[in-house]
Coordinates of C-alpha atoms in Angstrom, one line a residue:
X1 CA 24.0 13.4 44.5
X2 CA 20.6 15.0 45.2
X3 CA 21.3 17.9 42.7
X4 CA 22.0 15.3 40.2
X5 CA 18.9 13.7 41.1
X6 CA 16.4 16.8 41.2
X7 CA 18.0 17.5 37.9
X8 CA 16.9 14.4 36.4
X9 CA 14.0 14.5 37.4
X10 CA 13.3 18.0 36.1
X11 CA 14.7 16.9 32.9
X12 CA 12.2 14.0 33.3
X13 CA 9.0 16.1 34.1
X14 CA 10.1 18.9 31.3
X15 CA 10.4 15.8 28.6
X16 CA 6.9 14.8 29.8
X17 CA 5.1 17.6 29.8
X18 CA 6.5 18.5 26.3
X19 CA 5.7 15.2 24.9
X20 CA 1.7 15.5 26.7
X21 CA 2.0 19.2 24.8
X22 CA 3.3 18.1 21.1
X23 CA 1.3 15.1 21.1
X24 CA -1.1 14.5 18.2
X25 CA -4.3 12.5 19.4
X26 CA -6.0 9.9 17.5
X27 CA -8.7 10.9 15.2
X28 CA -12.4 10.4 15.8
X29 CA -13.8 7.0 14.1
X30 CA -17.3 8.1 13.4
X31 CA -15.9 11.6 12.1
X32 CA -13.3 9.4 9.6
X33 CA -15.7 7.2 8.2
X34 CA -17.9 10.1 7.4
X35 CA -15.1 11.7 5.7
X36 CA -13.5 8.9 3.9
X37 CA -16.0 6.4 3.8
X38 CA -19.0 7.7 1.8
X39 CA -20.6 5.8 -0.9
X40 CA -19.2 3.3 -2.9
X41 CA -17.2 2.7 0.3
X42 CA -18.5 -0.4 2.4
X43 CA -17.8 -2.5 5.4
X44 CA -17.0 -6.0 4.6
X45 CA -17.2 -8.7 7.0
X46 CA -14.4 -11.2 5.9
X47 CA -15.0 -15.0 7.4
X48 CA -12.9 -14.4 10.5
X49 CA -15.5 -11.7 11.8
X50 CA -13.0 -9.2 10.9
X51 CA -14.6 -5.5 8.9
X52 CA -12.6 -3.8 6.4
X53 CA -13.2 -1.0 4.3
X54 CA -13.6 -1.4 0.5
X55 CA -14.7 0.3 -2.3
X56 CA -16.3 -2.7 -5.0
X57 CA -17.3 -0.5 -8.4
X58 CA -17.4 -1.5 -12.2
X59 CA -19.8 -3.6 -14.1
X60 CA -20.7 -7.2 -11.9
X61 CA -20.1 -9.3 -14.8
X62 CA -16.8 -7.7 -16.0
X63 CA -13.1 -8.7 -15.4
X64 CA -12.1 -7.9 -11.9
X65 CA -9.2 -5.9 -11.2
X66 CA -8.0 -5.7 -7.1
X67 CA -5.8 -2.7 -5.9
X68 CA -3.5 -2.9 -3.2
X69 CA -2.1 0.2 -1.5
X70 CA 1.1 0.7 -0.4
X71 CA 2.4 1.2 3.7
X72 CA 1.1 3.7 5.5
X73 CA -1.6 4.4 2.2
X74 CA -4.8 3.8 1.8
X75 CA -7.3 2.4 -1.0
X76 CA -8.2 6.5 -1.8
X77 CA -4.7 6.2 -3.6
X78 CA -6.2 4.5 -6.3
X79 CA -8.6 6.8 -7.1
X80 CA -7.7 8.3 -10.4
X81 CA -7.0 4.2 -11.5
X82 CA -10.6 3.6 -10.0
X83 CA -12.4 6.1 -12.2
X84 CA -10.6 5.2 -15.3
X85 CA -10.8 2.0 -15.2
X86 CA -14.3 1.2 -13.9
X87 CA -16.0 1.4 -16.9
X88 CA -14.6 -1.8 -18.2
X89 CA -14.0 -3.5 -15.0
X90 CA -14.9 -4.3 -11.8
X91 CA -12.3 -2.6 -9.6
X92 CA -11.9 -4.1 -6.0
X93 CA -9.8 -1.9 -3.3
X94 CA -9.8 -1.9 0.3
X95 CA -7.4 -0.7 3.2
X96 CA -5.3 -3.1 4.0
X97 CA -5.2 -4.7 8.2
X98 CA -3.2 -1.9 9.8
X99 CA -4.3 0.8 7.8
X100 CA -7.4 3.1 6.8
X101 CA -10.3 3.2 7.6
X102 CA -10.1 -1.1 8.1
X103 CA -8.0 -0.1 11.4
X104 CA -5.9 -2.4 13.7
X105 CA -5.8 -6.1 13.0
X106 CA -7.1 -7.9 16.5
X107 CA -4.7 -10.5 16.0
X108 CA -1.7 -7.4 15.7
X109 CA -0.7 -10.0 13.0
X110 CA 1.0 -7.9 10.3
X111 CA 3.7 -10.6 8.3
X112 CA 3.8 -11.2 4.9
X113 CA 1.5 -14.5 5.9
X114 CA -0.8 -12.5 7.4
X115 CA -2.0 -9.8 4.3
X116 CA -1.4 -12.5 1.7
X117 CA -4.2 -14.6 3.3
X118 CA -6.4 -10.7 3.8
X119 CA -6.2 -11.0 -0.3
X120 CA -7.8 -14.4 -0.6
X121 CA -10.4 -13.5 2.1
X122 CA -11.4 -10.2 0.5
X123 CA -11.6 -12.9 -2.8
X124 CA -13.7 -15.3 -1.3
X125 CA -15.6 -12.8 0.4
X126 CA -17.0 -11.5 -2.5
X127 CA -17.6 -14.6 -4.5
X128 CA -14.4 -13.8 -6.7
X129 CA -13.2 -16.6 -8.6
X130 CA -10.2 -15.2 -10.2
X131 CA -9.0 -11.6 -10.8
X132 CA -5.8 -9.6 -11.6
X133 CA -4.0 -8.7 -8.8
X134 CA -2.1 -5.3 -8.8
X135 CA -0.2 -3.7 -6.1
X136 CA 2.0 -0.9 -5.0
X137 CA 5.5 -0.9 -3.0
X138 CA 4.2 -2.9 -0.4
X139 CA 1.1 -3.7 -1.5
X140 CA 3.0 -5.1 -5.2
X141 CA 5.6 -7.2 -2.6
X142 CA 2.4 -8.8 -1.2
X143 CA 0.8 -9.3 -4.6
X144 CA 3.8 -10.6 -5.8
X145 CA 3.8 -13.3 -2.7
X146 CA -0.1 -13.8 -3.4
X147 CA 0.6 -14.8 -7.0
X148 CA 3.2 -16.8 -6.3
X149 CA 1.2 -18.9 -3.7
X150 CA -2.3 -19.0 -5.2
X151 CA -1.2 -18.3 -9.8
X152 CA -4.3 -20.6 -10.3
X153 CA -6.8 -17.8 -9.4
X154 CA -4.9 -15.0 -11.4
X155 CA -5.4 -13.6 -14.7
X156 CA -3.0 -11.4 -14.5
X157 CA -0.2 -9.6 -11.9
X158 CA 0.5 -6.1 -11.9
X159 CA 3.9 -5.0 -9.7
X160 CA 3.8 -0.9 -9.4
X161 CA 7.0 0.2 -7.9
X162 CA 6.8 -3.0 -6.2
X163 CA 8.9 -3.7 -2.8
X164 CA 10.8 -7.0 -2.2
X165 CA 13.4 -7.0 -4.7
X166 CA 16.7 -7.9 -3.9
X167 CA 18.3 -3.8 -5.1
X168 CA 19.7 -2.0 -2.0
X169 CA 18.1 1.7 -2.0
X170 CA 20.5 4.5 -2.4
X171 CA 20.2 7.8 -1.0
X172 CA 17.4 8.6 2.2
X173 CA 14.2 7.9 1.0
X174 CA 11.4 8.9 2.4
X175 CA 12.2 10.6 5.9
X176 CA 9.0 9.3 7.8
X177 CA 9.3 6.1 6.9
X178 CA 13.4 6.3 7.7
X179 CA 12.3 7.9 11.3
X180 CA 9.5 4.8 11.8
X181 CA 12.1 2.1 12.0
X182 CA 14.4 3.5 14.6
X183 CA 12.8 1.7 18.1
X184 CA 12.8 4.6 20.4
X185 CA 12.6 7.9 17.9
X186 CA 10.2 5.8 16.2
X187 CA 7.8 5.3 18.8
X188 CA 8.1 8.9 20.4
X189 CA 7.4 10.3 16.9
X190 CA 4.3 8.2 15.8
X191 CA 2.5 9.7 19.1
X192 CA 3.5 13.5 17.7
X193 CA 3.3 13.1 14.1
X194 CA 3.6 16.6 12.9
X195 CA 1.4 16.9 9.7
X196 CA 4.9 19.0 8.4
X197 CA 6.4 15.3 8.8
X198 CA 3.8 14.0 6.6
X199 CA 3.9 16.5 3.9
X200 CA 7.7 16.0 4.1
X201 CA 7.5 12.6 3.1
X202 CA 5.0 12.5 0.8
X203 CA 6.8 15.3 -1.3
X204 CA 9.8 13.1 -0.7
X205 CA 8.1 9.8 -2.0
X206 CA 6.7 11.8 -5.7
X207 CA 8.6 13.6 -8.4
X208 CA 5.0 14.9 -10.1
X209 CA 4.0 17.5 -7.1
X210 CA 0.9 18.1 -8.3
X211 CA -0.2 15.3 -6.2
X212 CA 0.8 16.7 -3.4
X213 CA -2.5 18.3 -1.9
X214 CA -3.5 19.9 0.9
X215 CA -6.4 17.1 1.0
X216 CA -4.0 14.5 0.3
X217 CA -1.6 15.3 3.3
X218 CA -4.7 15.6 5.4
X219 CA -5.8 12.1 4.3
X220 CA -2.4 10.6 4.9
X221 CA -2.0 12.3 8.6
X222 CA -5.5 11.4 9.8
X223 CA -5.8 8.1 8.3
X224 CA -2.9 7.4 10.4
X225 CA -4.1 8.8 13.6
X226 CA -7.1 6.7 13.0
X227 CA -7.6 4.8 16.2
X228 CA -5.2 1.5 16.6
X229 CA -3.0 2.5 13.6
X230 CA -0.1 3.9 14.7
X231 CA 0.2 0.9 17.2
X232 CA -0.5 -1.0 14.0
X233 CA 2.3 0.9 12.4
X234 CA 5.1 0.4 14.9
X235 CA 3.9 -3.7 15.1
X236 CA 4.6 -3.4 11.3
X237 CA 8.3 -1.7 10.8
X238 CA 9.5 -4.1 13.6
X239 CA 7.9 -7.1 12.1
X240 CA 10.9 -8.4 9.4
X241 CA 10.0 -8.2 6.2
X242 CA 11.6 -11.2 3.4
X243 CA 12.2 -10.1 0.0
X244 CA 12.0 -12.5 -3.1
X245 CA 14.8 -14.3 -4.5
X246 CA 15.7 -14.7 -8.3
X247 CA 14.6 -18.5 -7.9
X248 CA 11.2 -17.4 -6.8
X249 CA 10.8 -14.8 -9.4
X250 CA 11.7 -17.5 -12.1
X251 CA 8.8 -19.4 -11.1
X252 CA 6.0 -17.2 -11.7
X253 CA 3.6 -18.5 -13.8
X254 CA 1.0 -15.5 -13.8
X255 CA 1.2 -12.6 -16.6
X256 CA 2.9 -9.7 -15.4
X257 CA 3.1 -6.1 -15.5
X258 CA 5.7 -4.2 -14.2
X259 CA 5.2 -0.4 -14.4
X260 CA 7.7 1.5 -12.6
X261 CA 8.0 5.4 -11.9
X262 CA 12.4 6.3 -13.0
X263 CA 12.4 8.7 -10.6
X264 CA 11.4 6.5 -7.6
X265 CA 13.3 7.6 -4.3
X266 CA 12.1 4.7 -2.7
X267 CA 12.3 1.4 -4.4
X268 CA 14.8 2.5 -7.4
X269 CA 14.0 1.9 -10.9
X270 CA 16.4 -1.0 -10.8
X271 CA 14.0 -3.2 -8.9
X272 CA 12.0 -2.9 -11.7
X273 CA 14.1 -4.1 -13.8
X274 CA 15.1 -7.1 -11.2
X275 CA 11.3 -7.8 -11.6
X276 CA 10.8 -7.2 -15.3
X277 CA 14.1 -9.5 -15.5
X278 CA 13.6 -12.2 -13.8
X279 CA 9.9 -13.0 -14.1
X280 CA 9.2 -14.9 -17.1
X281 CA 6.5 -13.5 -19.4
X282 CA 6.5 -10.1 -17.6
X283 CA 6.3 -6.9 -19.6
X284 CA 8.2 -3.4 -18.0
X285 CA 6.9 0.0 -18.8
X286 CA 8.6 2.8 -16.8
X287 CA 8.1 6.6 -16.9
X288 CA 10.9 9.1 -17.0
X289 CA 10.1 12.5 -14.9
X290 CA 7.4 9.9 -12.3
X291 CA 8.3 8.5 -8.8
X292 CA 6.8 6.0 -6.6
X293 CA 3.1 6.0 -7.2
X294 CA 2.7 6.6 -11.1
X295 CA -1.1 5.5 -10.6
X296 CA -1.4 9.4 -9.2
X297 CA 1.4 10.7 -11.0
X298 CA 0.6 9.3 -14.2
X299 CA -2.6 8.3 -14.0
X300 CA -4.2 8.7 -17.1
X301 CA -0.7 7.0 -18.8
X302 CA -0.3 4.7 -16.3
X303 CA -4.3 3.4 -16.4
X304 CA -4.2 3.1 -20.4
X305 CA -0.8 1.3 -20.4
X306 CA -2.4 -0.9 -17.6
X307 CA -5.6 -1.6 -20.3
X308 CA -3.7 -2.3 -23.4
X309 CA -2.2 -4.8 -21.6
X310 CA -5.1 -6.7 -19.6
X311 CA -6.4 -6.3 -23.6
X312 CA -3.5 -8.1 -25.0
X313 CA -3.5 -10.5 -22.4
X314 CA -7.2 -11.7 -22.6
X315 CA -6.6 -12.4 -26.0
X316 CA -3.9 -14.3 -25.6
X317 CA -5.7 -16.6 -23.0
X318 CA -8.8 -16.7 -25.3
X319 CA -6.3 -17.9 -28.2
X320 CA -4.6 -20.6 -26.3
X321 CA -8.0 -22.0 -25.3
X322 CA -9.5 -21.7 -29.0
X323 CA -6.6 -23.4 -29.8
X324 CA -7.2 -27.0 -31.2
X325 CA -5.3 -30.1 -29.3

């Protein structure tokens, strides 16, 4: 029994010692927001006390556009979008609680409840009185939640390879993600967090690998070192997450575009076409050869498709307001 014992309790001390040695540490605060938050970033105070980092750019008296990233993204994702489309419109994009340079939520609150009601705070704390919403895999689930809760202060919805629809993935995704949810792999892995796993998945998650820089992988693994995310990150994947039923999607009164990326490895074209199906007045466009974030992939596609549409929209409002009773 004692042999038994000393050996696991070498096994023990060997497993600790390599886990002190292959452990990442958190990036530096100061040094991140120096990186990543030059001008036009800004923090915002929202009402709560709460400071989270957004960019605010565009003409103050044109239509506002706000961009939500996906999980484990950031509002630098929206970038290309951003310098396309601020020359018409205000564009409003900030790091979601969780993730960023915005950091850990103090509450650790991170349900569907909790970013739906960060989108109306960001809104209010800019003196926003309505705006199109876009959003991205999760970011488009919670816009799609936000629109459905608050349609009177939207102009328009925009769901980019949106999460939340009811179409069961095939085939293994993206591998970080896939390695986040399971409890105790999961939790060992977020404190190594090889920047191979990271370049991995973000290869995995894109079929246009031209947006797959050695700056963006180094944006992606120290955004998520930053300090209180990767607790943030675990609090998230074990948090459940509801998707939308048909019912819901049938009641969505806001405009909507649904622009979708065919060769999507993570939420499959077909969820598009759940979205594009079931939401009334909605409007699909969809890429061949483009996976899950077409605003990098295709931006330049992507952002004019986006601005014929907000166009043809605006017109239509105007109409039905010009319209005589």
């Amino acid at each position: 029994m004692k042999w038994l014992f000393r050996i696991f309790a070498a096994i023990l001390v060997i497993g600790l010692v390599a886990f002190l040695i292959l452990r990442t540490p958190d990036t530096d605060r100061d040094e991140m927001w120096a990186k990543y938050g030059e001008a036009p970033s800004q923090a915002v105070t929202l009402a709560d006390g709460r400071e989270i980092h957004l960019r605010d750019e565009g003409p103050r008296d044109a239509p506002v556009i706000m961009l939500l990233h996906g999980s484990n993204a950031d509002l630098h994702t929206w970038q290309p979008w951003a310098e396309i489309l601020r020359e018409d419109y205000r564009v409003v994009r900030y790091d979601q609680r969780g993730h960023g340079l915005t950091g850990a939520a103090p509450d650790a609150e991170y349900t569907r409840e909790a970013f739906v009601s960060d989108v109306g705070a960001v809104a209010d704390a800019l003196d926003l009185d309505t705006f199109t919403l876009a959003g991205n895999s999760m970011g488009g689930w919670i816009a799609m939640a936000y629109a459905l809760e608050h349609p009177e202060r939207l102009e328009g919805l925009v769901l980019v390879d949106a999460s939340g629809a009811p179409i069961e993935r095939e085939g293994s995704g993206n591998l970080a993600f896939k390695l986040a949810t399971m409890p105790v792999v999961g939790n060992g892995l977020s404190q190594m967090l090889p920047r191979s796993l990271i370049a991995k998945s973000l290869s995995q998650s894109v079929s246009n690998q031209a947006v797959v820089t050695d700056a963006a992988i180094d944006r992606y693994w120290e955004m998520a070192r930053y300090p209180g995310n990767r607790a943030a990150t675990r609090k998230r994947f074990s948090t459940p997450r509801e998707g939308f039923t048909a019912e819901q999607a049938a009641g969505m009164t806001v405009p909507t575009l649904v622009i979708w990326g065919k060769e999507d490895a993570l939420v499959p074209f077909e969820a598009g076409e759940w979205y594009a199906r079931n939401i009334p007045n909605a409007t699909l466009v969809a890429y061949d050869g483009i996976g899950h974030i077409p605003m990098e992939e295709a931006a330049e596609r992507s952002a004019a498709d986006l601005s014929a549409w907000l166009t043809e929209i605006s017109m239509t409002q105007e109409a039905e307001i010009e319209e005589p009773q």
